[in-house]
Amino acid sequence: MNDRPRPFDLIVFDWDGTLCDSTALIVRCIQAACRDLGVPEPTDRAAAQVIGLSLGNALREAVPSLDDARYTQLVERYRHHYFGNNHGVALFDGVLDMLATLRARHHWLAVATGKSRRGLSEALQACGLNAVFDATRTAEETASKPHPMMLLELMREFGADPERTLMIGDTSHDLLLAANAGVAAVAVSYGAHDAASLAALNPRHLAHDVADLHQWLRENT
């Protein structure tokens, strides 16, 4: 694979807010879990900022100063709301065509996400993508973003070099994950984090919709 003229062999996507239009649902579920426990709700922006982290880490950042027992309850209530309402979540328009283009060009495709394995498995099944990705990693199986372990494990699985690996995500956690693993990164501004905070981390490209991302991938991978 390293003899190919294209610069990237392995392309790794974040899930929520990058491929799947789920940011608003996650924010609502964090807030609903807080209401269930009678603790202050984070604002929409504060809740969106923690998307991409493992669930436990995300809730600790979104709702600081609870004791451990209360965080366990908060996780349980979040999962209750999320799995009770995730049936309507869909891929962003254009994602299927983009993934088909990359598959046709024989890239390895992977997902690195802060979701649980159950959450990702159900999402892939619902979207008909089980056969599209060559590998996936979730936060409950390895270290949470921005620790580089997810990408290091994926690169090791395929024998991909860091300089021939690309990470694509909608949060600063994704871009820092890429930086910590020594791989290139592309950001998308239509997910959880705003364009200014993403641009400050100097991604190779900042895509403002899936069509923009698809075009960049056609021209640069």
mmCIF file with all atom_site columns, C-alpha atoms in Angstrom:
data_model
loop_
_atom_site.group_PDB
_atom_site.id
_atom_site.type_symbol
_atom_site.label_atom_id
_atom_site.label_alt_id
_atom_site.label_comp_id
_atom_site.label_asym_id
_atom_site.label_entity_id
_atom_site.label_seq_id
_atom_site.pdbx_PDB_ins_code
_atom_site.Cartn_x
_atom_site.Cartn_y
_atom_site.Cartn_z
_atom_site.occupancy
_atom_site.B_iso_or_equiv
_atom_site.pdbx_formal_charge
_atom_site.auth_seq_id
_atom_site.auth_comp_id
_atom_site.auth_asym_id
_atom_site.auth_atom_id
_atom_site.pdbx_PDB_model_num
ATOM 1   C CA . MET A 1 1   ? 0.000   0.000  0.000  1.00 0.00 ? 1   MET A CA 1
ATOM 2   C CA . ASN A 1 2   ? 2.871   2.402  0.731  1.00 0.00 ? 2   ASN A CA 1
ATOM 3   C CA . ASP A 1 3   ? 3.854   2.342  -2.963 1.00 0.00 ? 3   ASP A CA 1
ATOM 4   C CA . ARG A 1 4   ? 0.663   4.141  -3.960 1.00 0.00 ? 4   ARG A CA 1
ATOM 5   C CA . PRO A 1 5   ? 0.992   7.795  -5.015 1.00 0.00 ? 5   PRO A CA 1
ATOM 6   C CA . ARG A 1 6   ? -1.885  8.909  -2.799 1.00 0.00 ? 6   ARG A CA 1
ATOM 7   C CA . PRO A 1 7   ? -0.823  10.335 0.576  1.00 0.00 ? 7   PRO A CA 1
ATOM 8   C CA . PHE A 1 8   ? -3.198  8.418  2.884  1.00 0.00 ? 8   PHE A CA 1
ATOM 9   C CA . ASP A 1 9   ? -3.874  4.698  3.285  1.00 0.00 ? 9   ASP A CA 1
ATOM 10  C CA . LEU A 1 10  ? -5.983  4.814  6.466  1.00 0.00 ? 10  LEU A CA 1
ATOM 11  C CA . ILE A 1 11  ? -8.801  7.348  6.918  1.00 0.00 ? 11  ILE A CA 1
ATOM 12  C CA . VAL A 1 12  ? -10.365 7.476  10.374 1.00 0.00 ? 12  VAL A CA 1
ATOM 13  C CA . PHE A 1 13  ? -13.657 9.237  11.066 1.00 0.00 ? 13  PHE A CA 1
ATOM 14  C CA . ASP A 1 14  ? -15.216 10.412 14.271 1.00 0.00 ? 14  ASP A CA 1
ATOM 15  C CA . TRP A 1 15  ? -18.899 9.419  14.408 1.00 0.00 ? 15  TRP A CA 1
ATOM 16  C CA . ASP A 1 16  ? -21.162 11.903 16.228 1.00 0.00 ? 16  ASP A CA 1
ATOM 17  C CA . GLY A 1 17  ? -21.209 15.296 14.528 1.00 0.00 ? 17  GLY A CA 1
ATOM 18  C CA . THR A 1 18  ? -18.915 14.132 11.706 1.00 0.00 ? 18  THR A CA 1
ATOM 19  C CA . LEU A 1 19  ? -20.813 11.341 9.955  1.00 0.00 ? 19  LEU A CA 1
ATOM 20  C CA . CYS A 1 20  ? -23.975 11.282 12.060 1.00 0.00 ? 20  CYS A CA 1
ATOM 21  C CA . ASP A 1 21  ? -26.235 14.259 12.769 1.00 0.00 ? 21  ASP A CA 1
ATOM 22  C CA . SER A 1 22  ? -26.508 13.474 16.488 1.00 0.00 ? 22  SER A CA 1
ATOM 23  C CA . THR A 1 23  ? -25.108 16.528 18.293 1.00 0.00 ? 23  THR A CA 1
ATOM 24  C CA . ALA A 1 24  ? -28.497 17.954 19.262 1.00 0.00 ? 24  ALA A CA 1
ATOM 25  C CA . LEU A 1 25  ? -29.705 14.591 20.583 1.00 0.00 ? 25  LEU A CA 1
ATOM 26  C CA . ILE A 1 26  ? -26.610 14.135 22.756 1.00 0.00 ? 26  ILE A CA 1
ATOM 27  C CA . VAL A 1 27  ? -26.975 17.644 24.181 1.00 0.00 ? 27  VAL A CA 1
ATOM 28  C CA . ARG A 1 28  ? -30.643 17.029 25.013 1.00 0.00 ? 28  ARG A CA 1
ATOM 29  C CA . CYS A 1 29  ? -29.852 13.699 26.677 1.00 0.00 ? 29  CYS A CA 1
ATOM 30  C CA . ILE A 1 30  ? -27.128 15.220 28.855 1.00 0.00 ? 30  ILE A CA 1
ATOM 31  C CA . GLN A 1 31  ? -29.525 17.921 29.938 1.00 0.00 ? 31  GLN A CA 1
ATOM 32  C CA . ALA A 1 32  ? -32.374 15.460 30.559 1.00 0.00 ? 32  ALA A CA 1
ATOM 33  C CA . ALA A 1 33  ? -30.097 13.292 32.714 1.00 0.00 ? 33  ALA A CA 1
ATOM 34  C CA . CYS A 1 34  ? -29.236 16.339 34.799 1.00 0.00 ? 34  CYS A CA 1
ATOM 35  C CA . ARG A 1 35  ? -32.905 17.172 35.264 1.00 0.00 ? 35  ARG A CA 1
ATOM 36  C CA . ASP A 1 36  ? -33.566 13.607 36.416 1.00 0.00 ? 36  ASP A CA 1
ATOM 37  C CA . LEU A 1 37  ? -30.983 14.008 39.178 1.00 0.00 ? 37  LEU A CA 1
ATOM 38  C CA . GLY A 1 38  ? -31.942 17.571 40.048 1.00 0.00 ? 38  GLY A CA 1
ATOM 39  C CA . VAL A 1 39  ? -28.513 18.977 39.220 1.00 0.00 ? 39  VAL A CA 1
ATOM 40  C CA . PRO A 1 40  ? -27.808 22.122 37.164 1.00 0.00 ? 40  PRO A CA 1
ATOM 41  C CA . GLU A 1 41  ? -28.091 21.587 33.416 1.00 0.00 ? 41  GLU A CA 1
ATOM 42  C CA . PRO A 1 42  ? -25.177 22.658 31.222 1.00 0.00 ? 42  PRO A CA 1
ATOM 43  C CA . THR A 1 43  ? -25.978 25.086 28.449 1.00 0.00 ? 43  THR A CA 1
ATOM 44  C CA . ASP A 1 44  ? -26.260 23.766 24.904 1.00 0.00 ? 44  ASP A CA 1
ATOM 45  C CA . ARG A 1 45  ? -22.738 25.010 24.181 1.00 0.00 ? 45  ARG A CA 1
ATOM 46  C CA . ALA A 1 46  ? -21.240 23.496 27.341 1.00 0.00 ? 46  ALA A CA 1
ATOM 47  C CA . ALA A 1 47  ? -22.878 20.141 26.656 1.00 0.00 ? 47  ALA A CA 1
ATOM 48  C CA . ALA A 1 48  ? -21.714 20.166 23.035 1.00 0.00 ? 48  ALA A CA 1
ATOM 49  C CA . GLN A 1 49  ? -18.143 20.916 24.088 1.00 0.00 ? 49  GLN A CA 1
ATOM 50  C CA . VAL A 1 50  ? -17.771 17.524 25.808 1.00 0.00 ? 50  VAL A CA 1
ATOM 51  C CA . ILE A 1 51  ? -19.017 15.454 22.864 1.00 0.00 ? 51  ILE A CA 1
ATOM 52  C CA . GLY A 1 52  ? -16.292 13.125 21.659 1.00 0.00 ? 52  GLY A CA 1
ATOM 53  C CA . LEU A 1 53  ? -14.955 12.262 25.104 1.00 0.00 ? 53  LEU A CA 1
ATOM 54  C CA . SER A 1 54  ? -15.823 8.974  26.771 1.00 0.00 ? 54  SER A CA 1
ATOM 55  C CA . LEU A 1 55  ? -19.223 9.247  28.446 1.00 0.00 ? 55  LEU A CA 1
ATOM 56  C CA . GLY A 1 56  ? -17.833 9.284  31.977 1.00 0.00 ? 56  GLY A CA 1
ATOM 57  C CA . ASN A 1 57  ? -15.274 11.965 31.156 1.00 0.00 ? 57  ASN A CA 1
ATOM 58  C CA . ALA A 1 58  ? -17.835 13.968 29.213 1.00 0.00 ? 58  ALA A CA 1
ATOM 59  C CA . LEU A 1 59  ? -20.328 14.073 32.066 1.00 0.00 ? 59  LEU A CA 1
ATOM 60  C CA . ARG A 1 60  ? -17.645 14.976 34.595 1.00 0.00 ? 60  ARG A CA 1
ATOM 61  C CA . GLU A 1 61  ? -16.683 17.973 32.467 1.00 0.00 ? 61  GLU A CA 1
ATOM 62  C CA . ALA A 1 62  ? -20.251 18.990 31.701 1.00 0.00 ? 62  ALA A CA 1
ATOM 63  C CA . VAL A 1 63  ? -21.421 18.656 35.318 1.00 0.00 ? 63  VAL A CA 1
ATOM 64  C CA . PRO A 1 64  ? -18.446 19.201 37.639 1.00 0.00 ? 64  PRO A CA 1
ATOM 65  C CA . SER A 1 65  ? -18.369 18.617 41.412 1.00 0.00 ? 65  SER A CA 1
ATOM 66  C CA . LEU A 1 66  ? -20.631 15.577 41.760 1.00 0.00 ? 66  LEU A CA 1
ATOM 67  C CA . ASP A 1 67  ? -19.489 12.617 43.838 1.00 0.00 ? 67  ASP A CA 1
ATOM 68  C CA . ASP A 1 68  ? -18.713 9.292  42.162 1.00 0.00 ? 68  ASP A CA 1
ATOM 69  C CA . ALA A 1 69  ? -22.060 7.693  43.020 1.00 0.00 ? 69  ALA A CA 1
ATOM 70  C CA . ARG A 1 70  ? -23.938 10.576 41.422 1.00 0.00 ? 70  ARG A CA 1
ATOM 71  C CA . TYR A 1 71  ? -21.858 10.302 38.238 1.00 0.00 ? 71  TYR A CA 1
ATOM 72  C CA . THR A 1 72  ? -22.800 6.633  38.009 1.00 0.00 ? 72  THR A CA 1
ATOM 73  C CA . GLN A 1 73  ? -26.455 7.639  38.236 1.00 0.00 ? 73  GLN A CA 1
ATOM 74  C CA . LEU A 1 74  ? -25.935 10.396 35.683 1.00 0.00 ? 74  LEU A CA 1
ATOM 75  C CA . VAL A 1 75  ? -24.396 7.929  33.222 1.00 0.00 ? 75  VAL A CA 1
ATOM 76  C CA . GLU A 1 76  ? -27.345 5.574  33.713 1.00 0.00 ? 76  GLU A CA 1
ATOM 77  C CA . ARG A 1 77  ? -29.887 8.345  33.115 1.00 0.00 ? 77  ARG A CA 1
ATOM 78  C CA . TYR A 1 78  ? -28.030 9.569  30.021 1.00 0.00 ? 78  TYR A CA 1
ATOM 79  C CA . ARG A 1 79  ? -28.071 6.082  28.548 1.00 0.00 ? 79  ARG A CA 1
ATOM 80  C CA . HIS A 1 80  ? -31.782 5.754  29.356 1.00 0.00 ? 80  HIS A CA 1
ATOM 81  C CA . HIS A 1 81  ? -32.573 8.901  27.390 1.00 0.00 ? 81  HIS A CA 1
ATOM 82  C CA . TYR A 1 82  ? -30.130 8.246  24.541 1.00 0.00 ? 82  TYR A CA 1
ATOM 83  C CA . PHE A 1 83  ? -31.131 4.664  23.787 1.00 0.00 ? 83  PHE A CA 1
ATOM 84  C CA . GLY A 1 84  ? -34.779 5.610  24.133 1.00 0.00 ? 84  GLY A CA 1
ATOM 85  C CA . ASN A 1 85  ? -34.529 8.355  21.526 1.00 0.00 ? 85  ASN A CA 1
ATOM 86  C CA . ASN A 1 86  ? -31.734 7.482  19.085 1.00 0.00 ? 86  ASN A CA 1
ATOM 87  C CA . HIS A 1 87  ? -34.005 5.806  16.519 1.00 0.00 ? 87  HIS A CA 1
ATOM 88  C CA . GLY A 1 88  ? -34.421 9.074  14.601 1.00 0.00 ? 88  GLY A CA 1
ATOM 89  C CA . VAL A 1 89  ? -30.729 9.897  14.240 1.00 0.00 ? 89  VAL A CA 1
ATOM 90  C CA . ALA A 1 90  ? -29.488 9.919  10.645 1.00 0.00 ? 90  ALA A CA 1
ATOM 91  C CA . LEU A 1 91  ? -26.298 10.385 8.672  1.00 0.00 ? 91  LEU A CA 1
ATOM 92  C CA . PHE A 1 92  ? -25.572 13.818 7.259  1.00 0.00 ? 92  PHE A CA 1
ATOM 93  C CA . ASP A 1 93  ? -26.591 14.209 3.630  1.00 0.00 ? 93  ASP A CA 1
ATOM 94  C CA . GLY A 1 94  ? -23.825 13.070 1.331  1.00 0.00 ? 94  GLY A CA 1
ATOM 95  C CA . VAL A 1 95  ? -22.040 10.770 3.782  1.00 0.00 ? 95  VAL A CA 1
ATOM 96  C CA . LEU A 1 96  ? -22.950 7.554  1.968  1.00 0.00 ? 96  LEU A CA 1
ATOM 97  C CA . ASP A 1 97  ? -21.644 8.855  -1.357 1.00 0.00 ? 97  ASP A CA 1
ATOM 98  C CA . MET A 1 98  ? -18.448 10.089 0.284  1.00 0.00 ? 98  MET A CA 1
ATOM 99  C CA . LEU A 1 99  ? -17.767 6.747  1.949  1.00 0.00 ? 99  LEU A CA 1
ATOM 100 C CA . ALA A 1 100 ? -18.511 4.911  -1.307 1.00 0.00 ? 100 ALA A CA 1
ATOM 101 C CA . THR A 1 101 ? -15.943 7.069  -3.109 1.00 0.00 ? 101 THR A CA 1
ATOM 102 C CA . LEU A 1 102 ? -13.286 6.245  -0.525 1.00 0.00 ? 102 LEU A CA 1
ATOM 103 C CA . ARG A 1 103 ? -14.115 2.534  -0.594 1.00 0.00 ? 103 ARG A CA 1
ATOM 104 C CA . ALA A 1 104 ? -13.829 2.521  -4.383 1.00 0.00 ? 104 ALA A CA 1
ATOM 105 C CA . ARG A 1 105 ? -10.354 3.999  -4.041 1.00 0.00 ? 105 ARG A CA 1
ATOM 106 C CA . HIS A 1 106 ? -9.358  1.181  -1.683 1.00 0.00 ? 106 HIS A CA 1
ATOM 107 C CA . HIS A 1 107 ? -8.626  3.222  1.412  1.00 0.00 ? 107 HIS A CA 1
ATOM 108 C CA . TRP A 1 108 ? -8.885  1.518  4.760  1.00 0.00 ? 108 TRP A CA 1
ATOM 109 C CA . LEU A 1 109 ? -11.777 3.184  6.605  1.00 0.00 ? 109 LEU A CA 1
ATOM 110 C CA . ALA A 1 110 ? -12.198 3.254  10.382 1.00 0.00 ? 110 ALA A CA 1
ATOM 111 C CA . VAL A 1 111 ? -14.160 4.957  13.149 1.00 0.00 ? 111 VAL A CA 1
ATOM 112 C CA . ALA A 1 112 ? -12.711 6.315  16.396 1.00 0.00 ? 112 ALA A CA 1
ATOM 113 C CA . THR A 1 113 ? -15.466 7.501  18.730 1.00 0.00 ? 113 THR A CA 1
ATOM 114 C CA . GLY A 1 114 ? -16.268 8.406  22.293 1.00 0.00 ? 114 GLY A CA 1
ATOM 115 C CA . LYS A 1 115 ? -19.434 6.294  22.050 1.00 0.00 ? 115 LYS A CA 1
ATOM 116 C CA . SER A 1 116 ? -19.905 2.993  23.812 1.00 0.00 ? 116 SER A CA 1
ATOM 117 C CA . ARG A 1 117 ? -19.599 -0.205 21.787 1.00 0.00 ? 117 ARG A CA 1
ATOM 118 C CA . ARG A 1 118 ? -23.345 -0.724 22.096 1.00 0.00 ? 118 ARG A CA 1
ATOM 119 C CA . GLY A 1 119 ? -24.021 2.811  20.909 1.00 0.00 ? 119 GLY A CA 1
ATOM 120 C CA . LEU A 1 120 ? -21.756 2.524  17.893 1.00 0.00 ? 120 LEU A CA 1
ATOM 121 C CA . SER A 1 121 ? -22.958 -0.974 16.978 1.00 0.00 ? 121 SER A CA 1
ATOM 122 C CA . GLU A 1 122 ? -26.589 0.132  17.025 1.00 0.00 ? 122 GLU A CA 1
ATOM 123 C CA . ALA A 1 123 ? -25.757 3.239  14.988 1.00 0.00 ? 123 ALA A CA 1
ATOM 124 C CA . LEU A 1 124 ? -23.843 1.301  12.344 1.00 0.00 ? 124 LEU A CA 1
ATOM 125 C CA . GLN A 1 125 ? -26.646 -1.233 12.096 1.00 0.00 ? 125 GLN A CA 1
ATOM 126 C CA . ALA A 1 126 ? -29.329 1.456  11.799 1.00 0.00 ? 126 ALA A CA 1
ATOM 127 C CA . CYS A 1 127 ? -27.373 3.284  9.087  1.00 0.00 ? 127 CYS A CA 1
ATOM 128 C CA . GLY A 1 128 ? -26.475 0.143  7.148  1.00 0.00 ? 128 GLY A CA 1
ATOM 129 C CA . LEU A 1 129 ? -22.731 0.712  7.536  1.00 0.00 ? 129 LEU A CA 1
ATOM 130 C CA . ASN A 1 130 ? -21.609 -2.522 9.193  1.00 0.00 ? 130 ASN A CA 1
ATOM 131 C CA . ALA A 1 131 ? -19.749 -3.622 6.066  1.00 0.00 ? 131 ALA A CA 1
ATOM 132 C CA . VAL A 1 132 ? -18.268 -0.220 5.214  1.00 0.00 ? 132 VAL A CA 1
ATOM 133 C CA . PHE A 1 133 ? -15.666 0.216  7.948  1.00 0.00 ? 133 PHE A CA 1
ATOM 134 C CA . ASP A 1 134 ? -12.639 -2.032 8.226  1.00 0.00 ? 134 ASP A CA 1
ATOM 135 C CA . ALA A 1 135 ? -12.210 -1.375 11.960 1.00 0.00 ? 135 ALA A CA 1
ATOM 136 C CA . THR A 1 136 ? -13.699 0.682  14.789 1.00 0.00 ? 136 THR A CA 1
ATOM 137 C CA . ARG A 1 137 ? -12.640 1.798  18.252 1.00 0.00 ? 137 ARG A CA 1
ATOM 138 C CA . THR A 1 138 ? -14.852 3.071  21.068 1.00 0.00 ? 138 THR A CA 1
ATOM 139 C CA . ALA A 1 139 ? -13.861 4.900  24.230 1.00 0.00 ? 139 ALA A CA 1
ATOM 140 C CA . GLU A 1 140 ? -14.904 2.071  26.544 1.00 0.00 ? 140 GLU A CA 1
ATOM 141 C CA . GLU A 1 141 ? -12.438 -0.286 24.807 1.00 0.00 ? 141 GLU A CA 1
ATOM 142 C CA . THR A 1 142 ? -9.369  1.947  24.965 1.00 0.00 ? 142 THR A CA 1
ATOM 143 C CA . ALA A 1 143 ? -8.298  5.386  26.191 1.00 0.00 ? 143 ALA A CA 1
ATOM 144 C CA . SER A 1 144 ? -10.625 8.356  25.713 1.00 0.00 ? 144 SER A CA 1
ATOM 145 C CA . LYS A 1 145 ? -9.768  11.125 23.296 1.00 0.00 ? 145 LYS A CA 1
ATOM 146 C CA . PRO A 1 146 ? -7.483  13.069 23.137 1.00 0.00 ? 146 PRO A CA 1
ATOM 147 C CA . HIS A 1 147 ? -5.183  10.252 24.274 1.00 0.00 ? 147 HIS A CA 1
ATOM 148 C CA . PRO A 1 148 ? -3.659  8.794  21.075 1.00 0.00 ? 148 PRO A CA 1
ATOM 149 C CA . MET A 1 149 ? -4.394  5.137  21.892 1.00 0.00 ? 149 MET A CA 1
ATOM 150 C CA . MET A 1 150 ? -7.394  4.819  19.541 1.00 0.00 ? 150 MET A CA 1
ATOM 151 C CA . LEU A 1 151 ? -5.360  5.866  16.528 1.00 0.00 ? 151 LEU A CA 1
ATOM 152 C CA . LEU A 1 152 ? -2.246  3.984  17.597 1.00 0.00 ? 152 LEU A CA 1
ATOM 153 C CA . GLU A 1 153 ? -4.270  0.768  17.842 1.00 0.00 ? 153 GLU A CA 1
ATOM 154 C CA . LEU A 1 154 ? -5.907  1.321  14.447 1.00 0.00 ? 154 LEU A CA 1
ATOM 155 C CA . MET A 1 155 ? -2.606  2.079  12.757 1.00 0.00 ? 155 MET A CA 1
ATOM 156 C CA . ARG A 1 156 ? -1.058  -1.016 14.303 1.00 0.00 ? 156 ARG A CA 1
ATOM 157 C CA . GLU A 1 157 ? -3.996  -3.147 13.127 1.00 0.00 ? 157 GLU A CA 1
ATOM 158 C CA . PHE A 1 158 ? -3.424  -2.169 9.494  1.00 0.00 ? 158 PHE A CA 1
ATOM 159 C CA . GLY A 1 159 ? 0.302   -1.575 9.570  1.00 0.00 ? 159 GLY A CA 1
ATOM 160 C CA . ALA A 1 160 ? -0.366  2.041  8.551  1.00 0.00 ? 160 ALA A CA 1
ATOM 161 C CA . ASP A 1 161 ? 2.298   4.683  9.111  1.00 0.00 ? 161 ASP A CA 1
ATOM 162 C CA . PRO A 1 162 ? 1.317   7.887  10.960 1.00 0.00 ? 162 PRO A CA 1
ATOM 163 C CA . GLU A 1 163 ? 2.222   10.004 7.938  1.00 0.00 ? 163 GLU A CA 1
ATOM 164 C CA . ARG A 1 164 ? -0.188  7.947  5.808  1.00 0.00 ? 164 ARG A CA 1
ATOM 165 C CA . THR A 1 165 ? -3.100  8.193  8.268  1.00 0.00 ? 165 THR A CA 1
ATOM 166 C CA . LEU A 1 166 ? -5.797  10.902 8.344  1.00 0.00 ? 166 LEU A CA 1
ATOM 167 C CA . MET A 1 167 ? -8.211  11.700 11.184 1.00 0.00 ? 167 MET A CA 1
ATOM 168 C CA . ILE A 1 168 ? -11.466 13.559 10.466 1.00 0.00 ? 168 ILE A CA 1
ATOM 169 C CA . GLY A 1 169 ? -13.613 15.024 13.228 1.00 0.00 ? 169 GLY A CA 1
ATOM 170 C CA . ASP A 1 170 ? -15.841 17.830 14.440 1.00 0.00 ? 170 ASP A CA 1
ATOM 171 C CA . THR A 1 171 ? -14.265 18.576 17.831 1.00 0.00 ? 171 THR A CA 1
ATOM 172 C CA . SER A 1 172 ? -11.016 19.782 19.318 1.00 0.00 ? 172 SER A CA 1
ATOM 173 C CA . HIS A 1 173 ? -10.795 16.361 20.998 1.00 0.00 ? 173 HIS A CA 1
ATOM 174 C CA . ASP A 1 174 ? -10.500 14.769 17.539 1.00 0.00 ? 174 ASP A CA 1
ATOM 175 C CA . LEU A 1 175 ? -7.837  17.194 16.372 1.00 0.00 ? 175 LEU A CA 1
ATOM 176 C CA . LEU A 1 176 ? -5.812  16.780 19.571 1.00 0.00 ? 176 LEU A CA 1
ATOM 177 C CA . LEU A 1 177 ? -6.139  13.003 19.233 1.00 0.00 ? 177 LEU A CA 1
ATOM 178 C CA . ALA A 1 178 ? -4.608  13.298 15.770 1.00 0.00 ? 178 ALA A CA 1
ATOM 179 C CA . ALA A 1 179 ? -1.831  15.590 16.954 1.00 0.00 ? 179 ALA A CA 1
ATOM 180 C CA . ASN A 1 180 ? -0.994  13.291 19.863 1.00 0.00 ? 180 ASN A CA 1
ATOM 181 C CA . ALA A 1 181 ? -0.788  10.319 17.481 1.00 0.00 ? 181 ALA A CA 1
ATOM 182 C CA . GLY A 1 182 ? 1.321   12.227 14.956 1.00 0.00 ? 182 GLY A CA 1
ATOM 183 C CA . VAL A 1 183 ? -1.229  12.042 12.124 1.00 0.00 ? 183 VAL A CA 1
ATOM 184 C CA . ALA A 1 184 ? -2.827  14.619 9.852  1.00 0.00 ? 184 ALA A CA 1
ATOM 185 C CA . ALA A 1 185 ? -6.283  15.961 10.670 1.00 0.00 ? 185 ALA A CA 1
ATOM 186 C CA . VAL A 1 186 ? -9.230  17.501 8.848  1.00 0.00 ? 186 VAL A CA 1
ATOM 187 C CA . ALA A 1 187 ? -11.984 19.281 10.777 1.00 0.00 ? 187 ALA A CA 1
ATOM 188 C CA . VAL A 1 188 ? -15.659 19.760 10.014 1.00 0.00 ? 188 VAL A CA 1
ATOM 189 C CA . SER A 1 189 ? -17.497 22.815 11.307 1.00 0.00 ? 189 SER A CA 1
ATOM 190 C CA . TYR A 1 190 ? -21.051 21.449 11.093 1.00 0.00 ? 190 TYR A CA 1
ATOM 191 C CA . GLY A 1 191 ? -20.830 19.348 14.297 1.00 0.00 ? 191 GLY A CA 1
ATOM 192 C CA . ALA A 1 192 ? -20.293 20.061 17.984 1.00 0.00 ? 192 ALA A CA 1
ATOM 193 C CA . HIS A 1 193 ? -17.445 22.610 18.081 1.00 0.00 ? 193 HIS A CA 1
ATOM 194 C CA . ASP A 1 194 ? -17.344 25.997 16.397 1.00 0.00 ? 194 ASP A CA 1
ATOM 195 C CA . ALA A 1 195 ? -15.178 26.797 13.403 1.00 0.00 ? 195 ALA A CA 1
ATOM 196 C CA . ALA A 1 196 ? -12.924 29.242 15.247 1.00 0.00 ? 196 ALA A CA 1
ATOM 197 C CA . SER A 1 197 ? -11.874 26.746 17.913 1.00 0.00 ? 197 SER A CA 1
ATOM 198 C CA . LEU A 1 198 ? -11.213 24.119 15.255 1.00 0.00 ? 198 LEU A CA 1
ATOM 199 C CA . ALA A 1 199 ? -9.236  26.470 13.013 1.00 0.00 ? 199 ALA A CA 1
ATOM 200 C CA . ALA A 1 200 ? -7.033  27.413 15.983 1.00 0.00 ? 200 ALA A CA 1
ATOM 201 C CA . LEU A 1 201 ? -5.699  23.832 15.965 1.00 0.00 ? 201 LEU A CA 1
ATOM 202 C CA . ASN A 1 202 ? -4.506  24.130 12.339 1.00 0.00 ? 202 ASN A CA 1
ATOM 203 C CA . PRO A 1 203 ? -6.207  21.200 10.594 1.00 0.00 ? 203 PRO A CA 1
ATOM 204 C CA . ARG A 1 204 ? -5.227  20.448 6.989  1.00 0.00 ? 204 ARG A CA 1
ATOM 205 C CA . HIS A 1 205 ? -8.693  21.605 5.965  1.00 0.00 ? 205 HIS A CA 1
ATOM 206 C CA . LEU A 1 206 ? -11.840 22.921 7.660  1.00 0.00 ? 206 LEU A CA 1
ATOM 207 C CA . ALA A 1 207 ? -14.912 21.641 5.817  1.00 0.00 ? 207 ALA A CA 1
ATOM 208 C CA . HIS A 1 208 ? -18.204 23.458 6.278  1.00 0.00 ? 208 HIS A CA 1
ATOM 209 C CA . ASP A 1 209 ? -20.454 20.687 4.955  1.00 0.00 ? 209 ASP A CA 1
ATOM 210 C CA . VAL A 1 210 ? -20.158 17.108 3.726  1.00 0.00 ? 210 VAL A CA 1
ATOM 211 C CA . ALA A 1 211 ? -19.944 18.205 0.098  1.00 0.00 ? 211 ALA A CA 1
ATOM 212 C CA . ASP A 1 212 ? -16.923 20.344 0.986  1.00 0.00 ? 212 ASP A CA 1
ATOM 213 C CA . LEU A 1 213 ? -15.325 17.441 2.855  1.00 0.00 ? 213 LEU A CA 1
ATOM 214 C CA . HIS A 1 214 ? -16.031 15.023 0.012  1.00 0.00 ? 214 HIS A CA 1
ATOM 215 C CA . GLN A 1 215 ? -14.441 17.351 -2.531 1.00 0.00 ? 215 GLN A CA 1
ATOM 216 C CA . TRP A 1 216 ? -11.309 17.803 -0.389 1.00 0.00 ? 216 TRP A CA 1
ATOM 217 C CA . LEU A 1 217 ? -10.969 14.047 0.058  1.00 0.00 ? 217 LEU A CA 1
ATOM 218 C CA . ARG A 1 218 ? -11.313 13.454 -3.689 1.00 0.00 ? 218 ARG A CA 1
ATOM 219 C CA . GLU A 1 219 ? -8.552  15.955 -4.379 1.00 0.00 ? 219 GLU A CA 1
ATOM 220 C CA . ASN A 1 220 ? -6.175  15.217 -1.507 1.00 0.00 ? 220 ASN A CA 1
ATOM 221 C CA . THR A 1 221 ? -6.353  11.540 -0.576 1.00 0.00 ? 221 THR A CA 1
#
